[in-house]
mmCIF file of C-alpha atoms and ligand atoms in Angstrom:
data_model
loop_
_atom_site.group_PDB
_atom_site.id
_atom_site.type_symbol
_atom_site.label_atom_id
_atom_site.label_comp_id
_atom_site.label_asym_id
_atom_site.label_seq_id
_atom_site.Cartn_x
_atom_site.Cartn_y
_atom_site.Cartn_z
ATOM 1 C CA MET A 1 -68.712 -36.747 -1.067
ATOM 2 C CA PHE A 2 -68.504 -34.877 2.177
ATOM 3 C CA ASP A 3 -71.033 -32.251 3.170
ATOM 4 C CA LEU A 4 -70.514 -29.017 5.029
ATOM 5 C CA PRO A 5 -72.039 -29.798 8.437
ATOM 6 C CA GLN A 6 -74.573 -27.525 10.086
ATOM 7 C CA LEU A 7 -73.265 -25.652 13.102
ATOM 8 C CA GLY A 8 -76.103 -26.776 15.335
ATOM 9 C CA TYR A 9 -76.542 -23.166 16.511
ATOM 10 C CA GLU A 10 -76.991 -19.740 14.968
ATOM 11 C CA TYR A 11 -74.153 -17.604 13.665
ATOM 12 C CA ASP A 12 -74.770 -15.127 16.481
ATOM 13 C CA ALA A 13 -74.764 -17.742 19.258
ATOM 14 C CA LEU A 14 -71.261 -16.904 20.452
ATOM 15 C CA GLU A 15 -71.652 -13.120 20.541
ATOM 16 C CA PRO A 16 -69.967 -10.995 21.673
ATOM 17 C CA HIS A 17 -66.892 -13.229 22.019
ATOM 18 C CA ILE A 18 -66.959 -14.547 18.477
ATOM 19 C CA ASP A 19 -68.984 -12.230 16.272
ATOM 20 C CA THR A 20 -71.747 -13.142 13.837
ATOM 21 C CA GLU A 21 -69.984 -11.976 10.686
ATOM 22 C CA THR A 22 -66.842 -13.943 11.492
ATOM 23 C CA MET A 23 -68.872 -17.094 12.183
ATOM 24 C CA LYS A 24 -70.820 -16.674 8.969
ATOM 25 C CA ILE A 25 -67.780 -16.199 6.744
ATOM 26 C CA HIS A 26 -65.753 -18.813 8.601
ATOM 27 C CA HIS A 27 -68.418 -21.475 8.182
ATOM 28 C CA SER A 28 -70.092 -20.593 4.877
ATOM 29 C CA LYS A 29 -66.974 -19.490 2.980
ATOM 30 C CA HIS A 30 -63.804 -20.911 4.538
ATOM 31 C CA HIS A 31 -65.156 -24.236 5.743
ATOM 32 C CA GLN A 32 -67.179 -24.599 2.543
ATOM 33 C CA ALA A 33 -64.021 -24.041 0.486
ATOM 34 C CA TYR A 34 -62.096 -26.741 2.388
ATOM 35 C CA THR A 35 -65.050 -29.073 1.870
ATOM 36 C CA ASP A 36 -65.250 -28.394 -1.875
ATOM 37 C CA LYS A 37 -61.504 -28.773 -2.457
ATOM 38 C CA PHE A 38 -61.389 -31.965 -0.384
ATOM 39 C CA ASN A 39 -64.231 -33.436 -2.449
ATOM 40 C CA ALA A 40 -62.616 -32.332 -5.699
ATOM 41 C CA ALA A 41 -59.324 -33.995 -4.747
ATOM 42 C CA LEU A 42 -61.075 -37.275 -3.961
ATOM 43 C CA GLN A 43 -62.902 -37.469 -7.296
ATOM 44 C CA GLY A 44 -62.300 -40.891 -8.798
ATOM 45 C CA TYR A 45 -60.666 -42.329 -5.673
ATOM 46 C CA ASP A 46 -63.523 -44.642 -4.778
ATOM 47 C CA ASP A 47 -61.539 -46.523 -2.131
ATOM 48 C CA LEU A 48 -60.927 -43.282 -0.221
ATOM 49 C CA LEU A 49 -64.536 -42.210 -0.612
ATOM 50 C CA GLN A 50 -65.563 -45.356 1.318
ATOM 51 C CA LYS A 51 -63.767 -44.036 4.394
ATOM 52 C CA SER A 52 -64.697 -41.337 6.854
ATOM 53 C CA ALA A 53 -62.836 -38.040 6.496
ATOM 54 C CA GLU A 54 -61.153 -38.707 9.850
ATOM 55 C CA GLU A 55 -59.925 -42.115 8.675
ATOM 56 C CA ILE A 56 -58.435 -40.563 5.558
ATOM 57 C CA ILE A 57 -56.522 -38.002 7.621
ATOM 58 C CA LYS A 58 -55.421 -40.649 10.148
ATOM 59 C CA GLN A 59 -53.929 -42.643 7.288
ATOM 60 C CA LEU A 60 -52.420 -39.891 5.147
ATOM 61 C CA ASP A 61 -49.617 -42.261 4.121
ATOM 62 C CA GLY A 62 -52.236 -44.329 2.348
ATOM 63 C CA VAL A 63 -53.348 -41.391 0.205
ATOM 64 C CA PRO A 64 -51.781 -41.338 -3.289
ATOM 65 C CA ASP A 65 -48.836 -38.912 -3.663
ATOM 66 C CA VAL A 66 -50.529 -36.853 -6.332
ATOM 67 C CA ILE A 67 -53.361 -35.735 -4.023
ATOM 68 C CA ARG A 68 -51.740 -36.144 -0.583
ATOM 69 C CA LYS A 69 -50.883 -32.477 -0.055
ATOM 70 C CA THR A 70 -54.330 -31.304 -1.157
ATOM 71 C CA VAL A 71 -55.978 -33.881 1.084
ATOM 72 C CA ARG A 72 -53.740 -32.967 4.014
ATOM 73 C CA ASN A 73 -54.630 -29.270 3.691
ATOM 74 C CA ASN A 74 -58.273 -29.431 2.685
ATOM 75 C CA GLY A 75 -59.291 -32.691 4.322
ATOM 76 C CA GLY A 76 -57.539 -31.406 7.428
ATOM 77 C CA GLY A 77 -59.401 -28.115 7.099
ATOM 78 C CA TYR A 78 -62.632 -30.027 6.673
ATOM 79 C CA ILE A 79 -62.309 -32.185 9.803
ATOM 80 C CA ASN A 80 -60.639 -29.541 11.985
ATOM 81 C CA HIS A 81 -63.553 -27.163 11.461
ATOM 82 C CA ASN A 82 -66.145 -29.942 11.898
ATOM 83 C CA PHE A 83 -64.531 -30.536 15.268
ATOM 84 C CA PHE A 84 -64.099 -26.882 16.208
ATOM 85 C CA TRP A 85 -67.804 -26.022 15.786
ATOM 86 C CA LYS A 86 -68.744 -28.869 18.101
ATOM 87 C CA ILE A 87 -66.730 -27.658 21.069
ATOM 88 C CA LEU A 88 -68.087 -24.099 21.032
ATOM 89 C CA LYS A 89 -70.923 -22.983 23.287
ATOM 90 C CA LYS A 90 -71.365 -19.992 25.519
ATOM 91 C CA ASP A 91 -71.462 -20.139 29.317
ATOM 92 C CA VAL A 92 -70.798 -23.815 29.944
ATOM 93 C CA GLU A 93 -69.390 -24.641 33.339
ATOM 94 C CA PHE A 94 -65.953 -26.268 33.638
ATOM 95 C CA LYS A 95 -66.778 -29.511 35.429
ATOM 96 C CA GLY A 96 -66.982 -33.276 35.112
ATOM 97 C CA GLU A 97 -64.267 -35.866 34.603
ATOM 98 C CA ILE A 98 -62.393 -33.634 32.182
ATOM 99 C CA ALA A 99 -62.162 -30.904 34.828
ATOM 100 C CA ASP A 100 -60.772 -33.407 37.339
ATOM 101 C CA ALA A 101 -58.290 -34.718 34.788
ATOM 102 C CA ILE A 102 -57.141 -31.216 33.778
ATOM 103 C CA ASN A 103 -56.698 -30.202 37.414
ATOM 104 C CA ALA A 104 -54.721 -33.389 38.090
ATOM 105 C CA LYS A 105 -52.504 -32.982 35.032
ATOM 106 C CA PHE A 106 -51.859 -29.226 35.066
ATOM 107 C CA GLY A 107 -52.346 -28.446 38.759
ATOM 108 C CA SER A 108 -55.210 -26.018 38.263
ATOM 109 C CA PHE A 109 -57.528 -24.622 35.653
ATOM 110 C CA ASP A 110 -55.514 -21.392 35.584
ATOM 111 C CA LYS A 111 -52.288 -23.230 34.838
ATOM 112 C CA PHE A 112 -54.002 -25.179 32.067
ATOM 113 C CA LYS A 113 -55.386 -21.924 30.690
ATOM 114 C CA ASP A 114 -51.916 -20.352 30.754
ATOM 115 C CA ASP A 115 -50.354 -23.295 28.936
ATOM 116 C CA PHE A 116 -53.105 -23.546 26.340
ATOM 117 C CA THR A 117 -53.029 -19.778 25.801
ATOM 118 C CA HIS A 118 -49.273 -19.914 25.339
ATOM 119 C CA ALA A 119 -49.610 -22.643 22.707
ATOM 120 C CA ALA A 120 -52.294 -20.639 20.863
ATOM 121 C CA ALA A 121 -50.465 -17.318 21.119
ATOM 122 C CA THR A 122 -47.062 -18.584 20.016
ATOM 123 C CA LEU A 123 -48.206 -20.617 17.023
ATOM 124 C CA PHE A 124 -46.365 -18.741 14.288
ATOM 125 C CA GLY A 125 -48.475 -18.144 11.210
ATOM 126 C CA SER A 126 -51.618 -20.190 10.702
ATOM 127 C CA GLY A 127 -52.687 -23.215 12.652
ATOM 128 C CA TRP A 128 -54.333 -24.589 15.748
ATOM 129 C CA ALA A 129 -53.707 -25.250 19.435
ATOM 130 C CA TRP A 130 -55.160 -28.432 20.873
ATOM 131 C CA LEU A 131 -55.838 -30.370 24.021
ATOM 132 C CA VAL A 132 -55.472 -34.017 23.057
ATOM 133 C CA LEU A 133 -55.307 -37.442 24.609
ATOM 134 C CA ASN A 134 -51.992 -39.052 23.731
ATOM 135 C CA GLU A 135 -51.842 -42.688 24.810
ATOM 136 C CA GLY A 136 -54.206 -41.913 27.639
ATOM 137 C CA ARG A 137 -52.457 -38.748 28.766
ATOM 138 C CA LEU A 138 -53.671 -35.182 28.376
ATOM 139 C CA GLU A 139 -51.340 -33.045 26.317
ATOM 140 C CA ILE A 140 -51.369 -29.563 24.782
ATOM 141 C CA MET A 141 -50.002 -29.328 21.265
ATOM 142 C CA GLN A 142 -49.928 -27.125 18.184
ATOM 143 C CA THR A 143 -50.467 -28.022 14.563
ATOM 144 C CA HIS A 144 -49.519 -25.861 11.609
ATOM 145 C CA ASN A 145 -51.817 -25.007 8.726
ATOM 146 C CA GLN A 146 -54.587 -27.629 8.675
ATOM 147 C CA ASP A 147 -52.643 -30.537 10.113
ATOM 148 C CA SER A 148 -54.611 -32.725 12.496
ATOM 149 C CA PRO A 149 -53.490 -34.466 15.708
ATOM 150 C CA LEU A 150 -55.183 -37.571 14.290
ATOM 151 C CA THR A 151 -52.296 -37.999 11.855
ATOM 152 C CA GLU A 152 -50.034 -38.339 14.916
ATOM 153 C CA ARG A 153 -52.451 -40.820 16.518
ATOM 154 C CA LYS A 154 -53.567 -38.273 19.110
ATOM 155 C CA ILE A 155 -57.232 -37.801 19.961
ATOM 156 C CA PRO A 156 -58.555 -34.213 19.871
ATOM 157 C CA LEU A 157 -60.563 -33.028 22.869
ATOM 158 C CA LEU A 158 -60.462 -29.255 22.429
ATOM 159 C CA CYS A 159 -59.011 -26.817 19.928
ATOM 160 C CA ILE A 160 -58.753 -23.194 18.976
ATOM 161 C CA ASP A 161 -58.399 -22.023 15.405
ATOM 162 C CA VAL A 162 -55.736 -19.311 15.311
ATOM 163 C CA TRP A 163 -55.823 -18.672 11.585
ATOM 164 C CA GLU A 164 -56.403 -14.935 11.167
ATOM 165 C CA HIS A 165 -59.701 -15.676 9.389
ATOM 166 C CA SER A 166 -61.077 -16.898 12.721
ATOM 167 C CA TYR A 167 -60.638 -13.581 14.553
ATOM 168 C CA TYR A 168 -59.370 -10.754 12.338
ATOM 169 C CA LEU A 169 -62.695 -8.998 11.634
ATOM 170 C CA LYS A 170 -63.335 -8.390 15.313
ATOM 171 C CA TYR A 171 -59.909 -8.556 16.913
ATOM 172 C CA GLN A 172 -57.580 -7.464 14.076
ATOM 173 C CA ASN A 173 -54.017 -8.199 15.221
ATOM 174 C CA LYS A 174 -55.014 -8.838 18.853
ATOM 175 C CA ARG A 175 -54.850 -12.611 18.892
ATOM 176 C CA PRO A 176 -54.370 -12.661 22.707
ATOM 177 C CA ASP A 177 -57.783 -10.974 23.202
ATOM 178 C CA TYR A 178 -59.432 -13.547 20.955
ATOM 179 C CA ILE A 179 -57.806 -16.374 22.903
ATOM 180 C CA GLU A 180 -58.899 -14.863 26.222
ATOM 181 C CA ASN A 181 -62.498 -14.667 25.017
ATOM 182 C CA PHE A 182 -62.367 -18.139 23.474
ATOM 183 C CA PHE A 183 -62.323 -19.453 27.040
ATOM 184 C CA LYS A 184 -65.867 -18.059 27.450
ATOM 185 C CA VAL A 185 -67.210 -20.204 24.622
ATOM 186 C CA ILE A 186 -65.783 -23.630 25.388
ATOM 187 C CA ASN A 187 -68.442 -26.331 25.487
ATOM 188 C CA TRP A 188 -67.009 -28.237 28.444
ATOM 189 C CA GLU A 189 -69.940 -30.630 28.398
ATOM 190 C CA LYS A 190 -68.939 -31.728 24.886
ATOM 191 C CA VAL A 191 -65.239 -31.836 25.778
ATOM 192 C CA ASN A 192 -66.113 -34.012 28.768
ATOM 193 C CA GLU A 193 -68.096 -36.363 26.529
ATOM 194 C CA LEU A 194 -65.179 -36.591 24.072
ATOM 195 C CA PHE A 195 -62.778 -37.251 26.940
ATOM 196 C CA LYS A 196 -64.884 -40.092 28.307
ATOM 197 C CA GLN A 197 -65.173 -41.674 24.849
ATOM 198 C CA ALA A 198 -61.462 -41.271 24.154
ATOM 199 C CA LYS A 199 -60.221 -42.909 27.314
ATOM 200 C CA GLY A 200 -62.723 -45.739 26.846
HETATM 201 MN MN1 MN B 301 -60.660 -21.672 10.273
#
């Protein structure tokens, strides 16, 4: 059984960029629902329950056909949100090895921001934009619905949820404004830590 993780901060911690009500519903309703459906799908599959949620999603091919789609959607929703909460924090400076690596790869922070924003803004429908490490190289990518980069053997470093449930209460149809403000709540310290772990 997997538990809904605590955020590690209050629902209002990201105000005004991500509002309290959105955080509350997103975590306590949406993330809880993914968690419950993931657990329900795994009932009776003791071999899967021995693994971490990330391992299950990494090895989706090993999940029985009859529950694979449910696991992909809800297990993906479970781990994607676990990850998302961890990389959010207000007013963290862009620095460290990850800053050097981003500047080297994209040329500048502004170019990285443009590219990441483009990926987040152009994702049609529901999904995520990511900064990942792919065989040691930084890469921006999109995933649809609740798909995870882990299934493609890519290591997540940063992501933005662009499902409407993540911004609609405050931003309505203005996804670009949400993305712009998302840049004010990136926990670069955490992203840097993830980067250092990922490259080994
Ligand atoms: Mn979400």
